[in-house]
Amino acid sequence: MDLLEYQGKELFARHGLPVPKGVHASTVDAAVTASETLGYPVAVKAQVLIGGRGKAGGIKIAQDSTEAHEYAGEIIGMDIVGPHGEGPFKVHELWVEAGSEIESEFYASVILDRSAKKLMVMLSRMGGMDVEAIAASDPEALVKQHVDPITGLGEDEARQIAARAKIPEQVAGEVANVLVQLVEVAQAEDATLIEVNPLIVNSDGEVILLDAKVTIDGNSLYRHPELEELPESADQDPQEAMARERGLTYVSLDGNIGILGNGAGLCMSTLDVVAQAGGRPANFLDAGGGSKAEAIIDALEVITSNPEVSAILFNIFGGITRCDEVARGIIEATGKIGLELPLVVRLDGTNSEEGLALLAEAGLSNLHHEATMLGAARKVVELAGN
Amino acid sequence: MSIIIDNDTKLVVSGLTGREGSFHGLRNRDYGTQLVAGVTPGKGGQDVEGTPVFNTIAESVDEAGANTSMIFVPAKFAAAAINEAIDSGVETVIAITEGIPVMDMLPTYWKAREKGVRLIGPNCPGVLSPGKANVGIIPAQFFDQGRIGVVSKSGTLTYQIGNELKQAGEGNSTIVGIGGDPIVGSDFIDILTLFEADDETDMIVMVGEIGGDAEEKAAEFIAAEISKPVVAYIAGFTAPPGKQMGHAGAIISGSSGTAQAKQEALEAKGVRVGESPTEAAQIAVEILGSL
Ligand SMILES: Nc1ncnc2c1ncn2[C@@H]1O[C@H](COP(=O)(O)OP(=O)(O)O)[C@@H](O)[C@H]1O
Ligand SMILES: [Mg+2]
């Protein structure tokens, strides 16, 4: 789960880390009121789940209420495309915060290094630019250090990291403290990524976390009720939102072939095989062990709520899941939601013969059975059209 | 010989008194696995269809001779159960539980390494040595006994490939589900090492997916250390970056962890990669025939 900048900063503030004072606003008027309360200059910042907002024009410094009004109006409703072409993300909310006078910009992050099976701290005195750009332009300037999984990051060690990154002496102690605390925040809040870019020194010599990019491990939310209750970003994909409410594992894609598979691996593989057959998958949906009619109704309702979908592929390899149960679910679900789109079904594995017999008996005119995954992929591509 | 589990496996199941734990634990017993104990704190002295239940894993080691532990405990308590298993004296811990927070798994991973206990999973379907033992939720009917070792991040994809091998008349020495989480106890490299040393394994099928760099590291390792033929399949070529595709670990971050990069890394080291599970199985059958 990715946090918006302001949510990340609120998290930092709860842990006593220094962030600018700010106010959340979703209208121009609210942004102006917030600016007046904070006092000028203020930074008016687009809240979308992507970096590079500054370059894209989603961050402006307002010196007075006229500017605050003007910038808030420009930024709300704007589409922001990420540095790697992600999005576009439409701006629905703003974070208005006290403007800082920036003396220097550093880069600090804590990430889960899957390869090393440890947390890794990164620090650079070249902040404000993309970390990949730092690494490319001057690899020496990006200091990386793994965190001991048992003892964590000690103060002395953090000091050494700051020294290696050539952080100026006057603020090195403060920056080291921030690193130690960021590791503690990652551990306490189950964050697999915390990126602060820039970490600044202002004209008063204070160290401040000016940006926040935080990813929380979705498996840990049961122990972070305050994060679980955060409002969802308004720019959510409607099918993904609907699927989440129903507890389905669903990802929207931009094609026209609805996909339902069982098991994450088989489902990913189904997307690939459909693409190889020349088709464009509309989604990833892992039905897991959910073979019961209700689960299939839920899944089909989500898939068909996407108006792009023109045909659906069911790829089931029953292990513990029994194919006769899946077949019953398909028959009941198509009846209940009045599904008319072509439905290609591949049922293999446990009780597949019983399942196929049930489907044949039901005689659904829009249902096509295929024996193999490849055959099913080709069939659904043919039926879906372009 | 097979790897990890065999006729000498003496299994203790943490969570045997739960619904899932008893269903799968007893299925494993029906398959022929020696199920010697269950563990549920506070339920010591009871039994599940004749299998004794202990309060702790250590007691099951002392009193029932358990040497392999299976963890079927809800995610909230699973890391603690794995830690208990690591300290109990068993040699192998197989963790089926899905949804364990990664911050819990980091210290647990290192604890297992330090104590020299083999940890498989979490978020995995378990291990099956056809004809010998089954520990986990792998449906054994789709696999025959044979000479192909399988190591995979995904359950259903493994069943798909195993079944295709079976239909082609081939079978498996051992099937190992390593799990789909970002941090798992054993990676491809650990299992490839075991298959390389196993005299009942002639070749290996490796099933990977997007996320992390375990496949890339395996490619390097295969080139340097593995003499047996390896065939691979990778899922997730159509996955968009930044989206978690079902498994907690199946996510492309920025430009790293793509299926394309994994395929290229493997092919660069001479590992053939099937375009589909079917093709991977066909290549495996072809190679085995030529050995
Ligand atoms: N509160 C602020 N005061 C002054 N300048 C700011 C403030 N917030 C952001 N900026 C400037 O805007 C740049 C981009 O902001 P940041 O929050 O890092 O967004 P992004 O990384 O998405 O572009 C910063 O590097 C900084 O120069
Ligand atoms: Mg930034």
PDB file of N, CA and C in Angstrom, chain A residues 112 114-119 149-150 186-187 190-192 217 219-220 222-223 240 249 251 253 262-266 268-269 271-273 275-276 284 317-320 346 348-350 373-374, chain B residues 24 76 99-104 106 109-110 137 139 141-142 154 156-157 159-160 163 182-184 187 209-213 217 233 235-238 240 243-250 275 277:
ATOM      1  N   LEU A 112      13.539  -2.204   1.539  1.00  0.00           N
ATOM      2  CA  LEU A 112      13.739  -3.626   1.759  1.00  0.00           C
ATOM      3  C   LEU A 112      14.549  -4.146   0.577  1.00  0.00           C
ATOM      4  N   ARG A 114      15.393  -7.137  -1.153  1.00  0.00           N
ATOM      5  CA  ARG A 114      14.956  -8.535  -1.202  1.00  0.00           C
ATOM      6  C   ARG A 114      16.122  -9.459  -1.470  1.00  0.00           C
ATOM      7  N   SER A 115      17.040  -8.981  -2.284  1.00  0.00           N
ATOM      8  CA  SER A 115      18.148  -9.814  -2.693  1.00  0.00           C
ATOM      9  C   SER A 115      19.042 -10.145  -1.498  1.00  0.00           C
ATOM     10  N   ALA A 116      19.322  -9.136  -0.667  1.00  0.00           N
ATOM     11  CA  ALA A 116      20.201  -9.340   0.494  1.00  0.00           C
ATOM     12  C   ALA A 116      19.422  -9.782   1.732  1.00  0.00           C
ATOM     13  N   LYS A 117      18.101  -9.721   1.653  1.00  0.00           N
ATOM     14  CA  LYS A 117      17.248 -10.065   2.805  1.00  0.00           C
ATOM     15  C   LYS A 117      17.532  -9.169   4.009  1.00  0.00           C
ATOM     16  N   LYS A 118      17.745  -7.907   3.718  1.00  0.00           N
ATOM     17  CA  LYS A 118      17.993  -6.931   4.787  1.00  0.00           C
ATOM     18  C   LYS A 118      17.385  -5.601   4.383  1.00  0.00           C
ATOM     19  N   LEU A 119      17.200  -4.721   5.380  1.00  0.00           N
ATOM     20  CA  LEU A 119      16.875  -3.341   5.033  1.00  0.00           C
ATOM     21  C   LEU A 119      18.157  -2.673   4.562  1.00  0.00           C
ATOM     22  N   PRO A 149      19.874  -7.176  10.669  1.00  0.00           N
ATOM     23  CA  PRO A 149      18.485  -7.529  10.952  1.00  0.00           C
ATOM     24  C   PRO A 149      18.196  -7.689  12.446  1.00  0.00           C
ATOM     25  N   ILE A 150      19.208  -7.911  13.243  1.00  0.00           N
ATOM     26  CA  ILE A 150      18.972  -8.109  14.676  1.00  0.00           C
ATOM     27  C   ILE A 150      19.200  -6.813  15.461  1.00  0.00           C
ATOM     28  N   ALA A 186      10.540   2.378   9.645  1.00  0.00           N
ATOM     29  CA  ALA A 186      10.315   1.264   8.715  1.00  0.00           C
ATOM     30  C   ALA A 186       9.953   0.007   9.496  1.00  0.00           C
ATOM     31  N   GLN A 187      10.706  -0.249  10.563  1.00  0.00           N
ATOM     32  CA  GLN A 187      10.456  -1.462  11.340  1.00  0.00           C
ATOM     33  C   GLN A 187       9.124  -1.375  12.084  1.00  0.00           C
ATOM     34  N   ASP A 190       6.144  -1.257   9.443  1.00  0.00           N
ATOM     35  CA  ASP A 190       6.148  -2.244   8.367  1.00  0.00           C
ATOM     36  C   ASP A 190       6.264  -1.585   6.994  1.00  0.00           C
ATOM     37  N   ALA A 191       7.141  -0.584   6.890  1.00  0.00           N
ATOM     38  CA  ALA A 191       7.339   0.081   5.598  1.00  0.00           C
ATOM     39  C   ALA A 191       8.442  -0.645   4.831  1.00  0.00           C
ATOM     40  N   THR A 192       8.152  -1.040   3.593  1.00  0.00           N
ATOM     41  CA  THR A 192       9.175  -1.685   2.767  1.00  0.00           C
ATOM     42  C   THR A 192       9.907  -0.651   1.924  1.00  0.00           C
ATOM     43  N   ASP A 217       3.766  -2.580   3.853  1.00  0.00           N
ATOM     44  CA  ASP A 217       3.505  -3.981   3.552  1.00  0.00           C
ATOM     45  C   ASP A 217       2.022  -4.289   3.806  1.00  0.00           C
ATOM     46  N   ASN A 219       0.483  -6.938   4.039  1.00  0.00           N
ATOM     47  CA  ASN A 219       0.239  -8.037   4.974  1.00  0.00           C
ATOM     48  C   ASN A 219       0.281  -7.597   6.430  1.00  0.00           C
ATOM     49  N   SER A 220       0.739  -6.368   6.684  1.00  0.00           N
ATOM     50  CA  SER A 220       0.904  -5.940   8.070  1.00  0.00           C
ATOM     51  C   SER A 220      -0.237  -5.052   8.544  1.00  0.00           C
ATOM     52  N   TYR A 222      -3.132  -5.392   9.551  1.00  0.00           N
ATOM     53  CA  TYR A 222      -3.914  -5.760  10.737  1.00  0.00           C
ATOM     54  C   TYR A 222      -3.341  -5.131  12.002  1.00  0.00           C
ATOM     55  N   ARG A 223      -2.020  -4.822  11.992  1.00  0.00           N
ATOM     56  CA  ARG A 223      -1.472  -4.214  13.199  1.00  0.00           C
ATOM     57  C   ARG A 223      -1.265  -2.699  13.058  1.00  0.00           C
ATOM     58  N   GLU A 240     -10.794  -1.857  -9.604  1.00  0.00           N
ATOM     59  CA  GLU A 240      -9.898  -2.241  -8.504  1.00  0.00           C
ATOM     60  C   GLU A 240     -10.545  -1.918  -7.161  1.00  0.00           C
ATOM     61  N   THR A 249      -8.451 -10.470  -5.398  1.00  0.00           N
ATOM     62  CA  THR A 249      -7.128 -10.057  -5.853  1.00  0.00           C
ATOM     63  C   THR A 249      -7.231  -9.702  -7.326  1.00  0.00           C
ATOM     64  N   VAL A 251      -6.220  -6.827 -10.597  1.00  0.00           N
ATOM     65  CA  VAL A 251      -5.443  -5.714 -11.128  1.00  0.00           C
ATOM     66  C   VAL A 251      -6.016  -5.347 -12.494  1.00  0.00           C
ATOM     67  N   LEU A 253      -6.016  -3.940 -16.236  1.00  0.00           N
ATOM     68  CA  LEU A 253      -5.089  -3.771 -17.359  1.00  0.00           C
ATOM     69  C   LEU A 253      -5.897  -3.077 -18.461  1.00  0.00           C
ATOM     70  N   ASN A 262      -7.085 -19.441 -11.287  1.00  0.00           N
ATOM     71  CA  ASN A 262      -6.895 -19.756  -9.869  1.00  0.00           C
ATOM     72  C   ASN A 262      -5.417 -19.918  -9.562  1.00  0.00           C
ATOM     73  N   GLY A 263      -4.958 -19.163  -8.586  1.00  0.00           N
ATOM     74  CA  GLY A 263      -3.542 -19.137  -8.243  1.00  0.00           C
ATOM     75  C   GLY A 263      -2.870 -17.987  -8.970  1.00  0.00           C
ATOM     76  N   ALA A 264      -2.013 -17.246  -8.259  1.00  0.00           N
ATOM     77  CA  ALA A 264      -1.383 -16.062  -8.830  1.00  0.00           C
ATOM     78  C   ALA A 264      -0.520 -16.427 -10.039  1.00  0.00           C
ATOM     79  N   GLY A 265       0.265 -17.482  -9.926  1.00  0.00           N
ATOM     80  CA  GLY A 265       1.185 -17.854 -10.996  1.00  0.00           C
ATOM     81  C   GLY A 265       0.435 -18.258 -12.255  1.00  0.00           C
ATOM     82  N   LEU A 266      -0.572 -19.113 -12.088  1.00  0.00           N
ATOM     83  CA  LEU A 266      -1.337 -19.573 -13.254  1.00  0.00           C
ATOM     84  C   LEU A 266      -2.065 -18.397 -13.893  1.00  0.00           C
ATOM     85  N   MET A 268      -1.132 -15.166 -13.874  1.00  0.00           N
ATOM     86  CA  MET A 268      -0.166 -14.359 -14.626  1.00  0.00           C
ATOM     87  C   MET A 268       0.172 -15.037 -15.943  1.00  0.00           C
ATOM     88  N   SER A 269       0.348 -16.361 -15.855  1.00  0.00           N
ATOM     89  CA  SER A 269       0.688 -17.136 -17.039  1.00  0.00           C
ATOM     90  C   SER A 269      -0.442 -17.055 -18.072  1.00  0.00           C
ATOM     91  N   LEU A 271      -2.472 -14.533 -18.566  1.00  0.00           N
ATOM     92  CA  LEU A 271      -2.359 -13.228 -19.237  1.00  0.00           C
ATOM     93  C   LEU A 271      -1.318 -13.301 -20.342  1.00  0.00           C
ATOM     94  N   ASP A 272      -0.185 -13.912 -20.012  1.00  0.00           N
ATOM     95  CA  ASP A 272       0.908 -13.987 -20.985  1.00  0.00           C
ATOM     96  C   ASP A 272       0.497 -14.789 -22.216  1.00  0.00           C
ATOM     97  N   VAL A 273      -0.155 -15.907 -21.971  1.00  0.00           N
ATOM     98  CA  VAL A 273      -0.524 -16.775 -23.089  1.00  0.00           C
ATOM     99  C   VAL A 273      -1.578 -16.094 -23.963  1.00  0.00           C
ATOM    100  N   ALA A 275      -1.818 -12.868 -24.363  1.00  0.00           N
ATOM    101  CA  ALA A 275      -1.081 -11.844 -25.115  1.00  0.00           C
ATOM    102  C   ALA A 275      -0.313 -12.475 -26.274  1.00  0.00           C
ATOM    103  N   GLN A 276       0.279 -13.647 -26.032  1.00  0.00           N
ATOM    104  CA  GLN A 276       1.005 -14.342 -27.112  1.00  0.00           C
ATOM    105  C   GLN A 276       0.071 -14.719 -28.258  1.00  0.00           C
ATOM    106  N   PHE A 284      -6.151  -8.885 -14.273  1.00  0.00           N
ATOM    107  CA  PHE A 284      -5.635 -10.065 -13.565  1.00  0.00           C
ATOM    108  C   PHE A 284      -6.633 -10.314 -12.448  1.00  0.00           C
ATOM    109  N   PHE A 317      -7.128 -24.664 -13.004  1.00  0.00           N
ATOM    110  CA  PHE A 317      -6.523 -25.972 -12.799  1.00  0.00           C
ATOM    111  C   PHE A 317      -6.827 -26.359 -11.364  1.00  0.00           C
ATOM    112  N   GLY A 318      -7.792 -27.222 -11.189  1.00  0.00           N
ATOM    113  CA  GLY A 318      -8.247 -27.579  -9.842  1.00  0.00           C
ATOM    114  C   GLY A 318      -7.248 -28.463  -9.129  1.00  0.00           C
ATOM    115  N   GLY A 319      -6.809 -28.022  -7.962  1.00  0.00           N
ATOM    116  CA  GLY A 319      -5.982 -28.874  -7.107  1.00  0.00           C
ATOM    117  C   GLY A 319      -6.874 -29.269  -5.958  1.00  0.00           C
ATOM    118  N   ILE A 320      -6.819 -28.466  -4.904  1.00  0.00           N
ATOM    119  CA  ILE A 320      -7.758 -28.629  -3.803  1.00  0.00           C
ATOM    120  C   ILE A 320      -9.134 -28.153  -4.277  1.00  0.00           C
ATOM    121  N   ARG A 346     -11.697 -23.227 -19.513  1.00  0.00           N
ATOM    122  CA  ARG A 346     -10.776 -24.358 -19.511  1.00  0.00           C
ATOM    123  C   ARG A 346     -10.772 -24.884 -18.078  1.00  0.00           C
ATOM    124  N   ASP A 348      -9.421 -27.997 -15.765  1.00  0.00           N
ATOM    125  CA  ASP A 348      -8.569 -29.183 -15.722  1.00  0.00           C
ATOM    126  C   ASP A 348      -8.287 -29.473 -14.255  1.00  0.00           C
ATOM    127  N   GLY A 349      -7.831 -30.685 -13.983  1.00  0.00           N
ATOM    128  CA  GLY A 349      -7.493 -31.017 -12.607  1.00  0.00           C
ATOM    129  C   GLY A 349      -8.622 -31.748 -11.895  1.00  0.00           C
ATOM    130  N   THR A 350      -8.632 -31.644 -10.577  1.00  0.00           N
ATOM    131  CA  THR A 350      -9.554 -32.416  -9.742  1.00  0.00           C
ATOM    132  C   THR A 350     -11.019 -32.317 -10.197  1.00  0.00           C
ATOM    133  N   MET A 373      -4.909 -24.745 -22.122  1.00  0.00           N
ATOM    134  CA  MET A 373      -4.716 -23.335 -21.863  1.00  0.00           C
ATOM    135  C   MET A 373      -4.484 -22.570 -23.171  1.00  0.00           C
ATOM    136  N   LEU A 374      -3.652 -23.146 -24.050  1.00  0.00           N
ATOM    137  CA  LEU A 374      -3.346 -22.466 -25.309  1.00  0.00           C
ATOM    138  C   LEU A 374      -4.576 -22.388 -26.196  1.00  0.00           C
TER     139      LEU A 374
ATOM    140  N   HIS B  24      -5.269 -30.779   5.614  1.00  0.00           N
ATOM    141  CA  HIS B  24      -4.066 -31.066   4.834  1.00  0.00           C
ATOM    142  C   HIS B  24      -3.119 -32.012   5.561  1.00  0.00           C
ATOM    143  N   LYS B  76      -0.739 -13.917  11.634  1.00  0.00           N
ATOM    144  CA  LYS B  76      -0.353 -13.119  12.809  1.00  0.00           C
ATOM    145  C   LYS B  76       0.610 -13.855  13.722  1.00  0.00           C
ATOM    146  N   GLY B  99       0.654 -14.452   3.873  1.00  0.00           N
ATOM    147  CA  GLY B  99       0.301 -13.166   4.476  1.00  0.00           C
ATOM    148  C   GLY B  99       1.116 -12.791   5.695  1.00  0.00           C
ATOM    149  N   ILE B 100       2.294 -13.403   5.888  1.00  0.00           N
ATOM    150  CA  ILE B 100       3.139 -13.034   7.028  1.00  0.00           C
ATOM    151  C   ILE B 100       3.834 -11.710   6.706  1.00  0.00           C
ATOM    152  N   PRO B 101       3.765 -10.713   7.620  1.00  0.00           N
ATOM    153  CA  PRO B 101       4.457  -9.452   7.349  1.00  0.00           C
ATOM    154  C   PRO B 101       5.951  -9.676   7.126  1.00  0.00           C
ATOM    155  N   VAL B 102       6.491  -8.945   6.159  1.00  0.00           N
ATOM    156  CA  VAL B 102       7.877  -9.153   5.761  1.00  0.00           C
ATOM    157  C   VAL B 102       8.848  -8.758   6.892  1.00  0.00           C
ATOM    158  N   MET B 103       8.468  -7.788   7.720  1.00  0.00           N
ATOM    159  CA  MET B 103       9.339  -7.401   8.840  1.00  0.00           C
ATOM    160  C   MET B 103       9.453  -8.530   9.869  1.00  0.00           C
ATOM    161  N   ASP B 104       8.456  -9.401   9.917  1.00  0.00           N
ATOM    162  CA  ASP B 104       8.556 -10.577  10.790  1.00  0.00           C
ATOM    163  C   ASP B 104       9.492 -11.612  10.186  1.00  0.00           C
ATOM    164  N   LEU B 106      12.114 -11.098   8.183  1.00  0.00           N
ATOM    165  CA  LEU B 106      13.542 -10.760   8.094  1.00  0.00           C
ATOM    166  C   LEU B 106      14.353 -11.420   9.210  1.00  0.00           C
ATOM    167  N   TYR B 109      14.242 -15.283   8.881  1.00  0.00           N
ATOM    168  CA  TYR B 109      15.107 -15.795   7.816  1.00  0.00           C
ATOM    169  C   TYR B 109      16.532 -15.982   8.342  1.00  0.00           C
ATOM    170  N   TRP B 110      17.055 -14.957   9.023  1.00  0.00           N
ATOM    171  CA  TRP B 110      18.446 -15.010   9.487  1.00  0.00           C
ATOM    172  C   TRP B 110      18.614 -15.996  10.628  1.00  0.00           C
ATOM    173  N   ILE B 137       0.221 -28.727   0.617  1.00  0.00           N
ATOM    174  CA  ILE B 137      -1.088 -28.783  -0.022  1.00  0.00           C
ATOM    175  C   ILE B 137      -1.015 -29.178  -1.496  1.00  0.00           C
ATOM    176  N   PRO B 139      -1.523 -31.229  -4.606  1.00  0.00           N
ATOM    177  CA  PRO B 139      -2.344 -32.402  -4.932  1.00  0.00           C
ATOM    178  C   PRO B 139      -1.479 -33.449  -5.638  1.00  0.00           C
ATOM    179  N   GLN B 141      -1.980 -36.261  -6.972  1.00  0.00           N
ATOM    180  CA  GLN B 141      -2.448 -37.045  -8.126  1.00  0.00           C
ATOM    181  C   GLN B 141      -1.941 -36.523  -9.467  1.00  0.00           C
ATOM    182  N   PHE B 142      -1.439 -35.277  -9.493  1.00  0.00           N
ATOM    183  CA  PHE B 142      -0.974 -34.741 -10.776  1.00  0.00           C
ATOM    184  C   PHE B 142       0.490 -35.024 -11.054  1.00  0.00           C
ATOM    185  N   SER B 154       5.302 -20.703  -7.640  1.00  0.00           N
ATOM    186  CA  SER B 154       3.839 -20.720  -7.727  1.00  0.00           C
ATOM    187  C   SER B 154       3.271 -22.123  -7.596  1.00  0.00           C
ATOM    188  N   THR B 156      -0.262 -23.382  -8.381  1.00  0.00           N
ATOM    189  CA  THR B 156      -1.068 -23.898  -9.501  1.00  0.00           C
ATOM    190  C   THR B 156      -0.266 -24.058 -10.785  1.00  0.00           C
ATOM    191  N   LEU B 157       0.698 -23.172 -10.984  1.00  0.00           N
ATOM    192  CA  LEU B 157       1.526 -23.275 -12.185  1.00  0.00           C
ATOM    193  C   LEU B 157       2.352 -24.568 -12.145  1.00  0.00           C
ATOM    194  N   TYR B 159       1.336 -27.327 -10.640  1.00  0.00           N
ATOM    195  CA  TYR B 159       0.424 -28.443 -10.902  1.00  0.00           C
ATOM    196  C   TYR B 159       0.227 -28.579 -12.406  1.00  0.00           C
ATOM    197  N   GLN B 160       0.086 -27.424 -13.063  1.00  0.00           N
ATOM    198  CA  GLN B 160      -0.101 -27.408 -14.508  1.00  0.00           C
ATOM    199  C   GLN B 160       1.082 -28.104 -15.211  1.00  0.00           C
ATOM    200  N   ASN B 163       1.422 -31.896 -14.318  1.00  0.00           N
ATOM    201  CA  ASN B 163       0.412 -32.686 -14.999  1.00  0.00           C
ATOM    202  C   ASN B 163       0.779 -32.907 -16.466  1.00  0.00           C
ATOM    203  N   PRO B 182       8.203 -11.864  -0.760  1.00  0.00           N
ATOM    204  CA  PRO B 182       9.487 -11.197  -1.048  1.00  0.00           C
ATOM    205  C   PRO B 182      10.657 -11.841  -0.296  1.00  0.00           C
ATOM    206  N   ILE B 183      10.417 -12.331   0.908  1.00  0.00           N
ATOM    207  CA  ILE B 183      11.477 -12.995   1.665  1.00  0.00           C
ATOM    208  C   ILE B 183      11.034 -14.425   1.934  1.00  0.00           C
ATOM    209  N   VAL B 184      11.705 -15.389   1.318  1.00  0.00           N
ATOM    210  CA  VAL B 184      11.407 -16.791   1.593  1.00  0.00           C
ATOM    211  C   VAL B 184      12.663 -17.473   2.124  1.00  0.00           C
ATOM    212  N   ASP B 187      15.763 -20.060  -1.559  1.00  0.00           N
ATOM    213  CA  ASP B 187      15.629 -19.526  -2.903  1.00  0.00           C
ATOM    214  C   ASP B 187      15.917 -20.613  -3.931  1.00  0.00           C
ATOM    215  N   GLU B 209       8.712 -16.113 -11.485  1.00  0.00           N
ATOM    216  CA  GLU B 209       7.745 -15.073 -11.832  1.00  0.00           C
ATOM    217  C   GLU B 209       8.366 -13.715 -11.540  1.00  0.00           C
ATOM    218  N   ILE B 210       7.666 -12.651 -11.955  1.00  0.00           N
ATOM    219  CA  ILE B 210       8.170 -11.291 -11.765  1.00  0.00           C
ATOM    220  C   ILE B 210       8.480 -10.991 -10.299  1.00  0.00           C
ATOM    221  N   GLY B 211       9.349 -10.006 -10.090  1.00  0.00           N
ATOM    222  CA  GLY B 211       9.676  -9.534  -8.748  1.00  0.00           C
ATOM    223  C   GLY B 211      11.004 -10.069  -8.251  1.00  0.00           C
ATOM    224  N   GLY B 212      11.779  -9.177  -7.610  1.00  0.00           N
ATOM    225  CA  GLY B 212      13.056  -9.573  -7.036  1.00  0.00           C
ATOM    226  C   GLY B 212      14.055  -9.989  -8.096  1.00  0.00           C
ATOM    227  N   ASP B 213      15.152 -10.640  -7.652  1.00  0.00           N
ATOM    228  CA  ASP B 213      16.170 -11.040  -8.628  1.00  0.00           C
ATOM    229  C   ASP B 213      16.627 -12.482  -8.405  1.00  0.00           C
ATOM    230  N   LYS B 217      19.862 -14.392 -10.140  1.00  0.00           N
ATOM    231  CA  LYS B 217      20.942 -14.991  -9.361  1.00  0.00           C
ATOM    232  C   LYS B 217      21.049 -16.481  -9.669  1.00  0.00           C
ATOM    233  N   TYR B 233      10.579 -21.616 -16.743  1.00  0.00           N
ATOM    234  CA  TYR B 233       9.392 -20.903 -17.204  1.00  0.00           C
ATOM    235  C   TYR B 233       9.236 -19.681 -16.299  1.00  0.00           C
ATOM    236  N   ALA B 235       6.581 -16.429 -15.373  1.00  0.00           N
ATOM    237  CA  ALA B 235       5.252 -15.841 -15.546  1.00  0.00           C
ATOM    238  C   ALA B 235       5.296 -14.344 -15.282  1.00  0.00           C
ATOM    239  N   GLY B 236       4.480 -13.600 -16.025  1.00  0.00           N
ATOM    240  CA  GLY B 236       4.288 -12.185 -15.726  1.00  0.00           C
ATOM    241  C   GLY B 236       4.809 -11.221 -16.771  1.00  0.00           C
ATOM    242  N   PHE B 237       4.935 -11.685 -18.039  1.00  0.00           N
ATOM    243  CA  PHE B 237       5.423 -10.786 -19.093  1.00  0.00           C
ATOM    244  C   PHE B 237       4.479  -9.604 -19.321  1.00  0.00           C
ATOM    245  N   THR B 238       3.191  -9.817 -19.052  1.00  0.00           N
ATOM    246  CA  THR B 238       2.215  -8.742 -19.313  1.00  0.00           C
ATOM    247  C   THR B 238       1.900  -7.926 -18.061  1.00  0.00           C
ATOM    248  N   PRO B 240       1.959  -5.068 -15.397  1.00  0.00           N
ATOM    249  CA  PRO B 240       2.406  -3.671 -15.406  1.00  0.00           C
ATOM    250  C   PRO B 240       3.293  -3.383 -14.202  1.00  0.00           C
ATOM    251  N   LYS B 243       2.457  -2.942  -9.792  1.00  0.00           N
ATOM    252  CA  LYS B 243       1.237  -3.622  -9.361  1.00  0.00           C
ATOM    253  C   LYS B 243       1.584  -4.995  -8.800  1.00  0.00           C
ATOM    254  N   GLN B 244       1.032  -5.296  -7.640  1.00  0.00           N
ATOM    255  CA  GLN B 244       1.270  -6.602  -7.037  1.00  0.00           C
ATOM    256  C   GLN B 244       0.345  -7.619  -7.690  1.00  0.00           C
ATOM    257  N   MET B 245       0.930  -8.622  -8.345  1.00  0.00           N
ATOM    258  CA  MET B 245       0.125  -9.602  -9.079  1.00  0.00           C
ATOM    259  C   MET B 245      -0.151 -10.818  -8.187  1.00  0.00           C
ATOM    260  N   GLY B 246      -1.050 -10.669  -7.249  1.00  0.00           N
ATOM    261  CA  GLY B 246      -1.460 -11.783  -6.405  1.00  0.00           C
ATOM    262  C   GLY B 246      -0.473 -12.110  -5.303  1.00  0.00           C
ATOM    263  N   HIS B 247       0.700 -12.584  -5.636  1.00  0.00           N
ATOM    264  CA  HIS B 247       1.710 -12.878  -4.622  1.00  0.00           C
ATOM    265  C   HIS B 247       2.331 -11.581  -4.103  1.00  0.00           C
ATOM    266  N   ALA B 248       2.624 -11.561  -2.799  1.00  0.00           N
ATOM    267  CA  ALA B 248       3.217 -10.355  -2.213  1.00  0.00           C
ATOM    268  C   ALA B 248       4.524  -9.986  -2.912  1.00  0.00           C
ATOM    269  N   GLY B 249       5.251 -11.008  -3.398  1.00  0.00           N
ATOM    270  CA  GLY B 249       6.551 -10.735  -4.012  1.00  0.00           C
ATOM    271  C   GLY B 249       6.494 -10.471  -5.502  1.00  0.00           C
ATOM    272  N   ALA B 250       5.312 -10.670  -6.116  1.00  0.00           N
ATOM    273  CA  ALA B 250       5.217 -10.569  -7.572  1.00  0.00           C
ATOM    274  C   ALA B 250       4.931  -9.141  -7.977  1.00  0.00           C
ATOM    275  N   GLU B 275       7.969 -20.695 -23.548  1.00  0.00           N
ATOM    276  CA  GLU B 275       7.071 -19.551 -23.732  1.00  0.00           C
ATOM    277  C   GLU B 275       5.800 -19.699 -22.909  1.00  0.00           C
ATOM    278  N   PRO B 277       3.701 -22.701 -20.019  1.00  0.00           N
ATOM    279  CA  PRO B 277       3.973 -23.877 -19.175  1.00  0.00           C
ATOM    280  C   PRO B 277       4.042 -25.145 -20.027  1.00  0.00           C
TER     281      PRO B 277
END
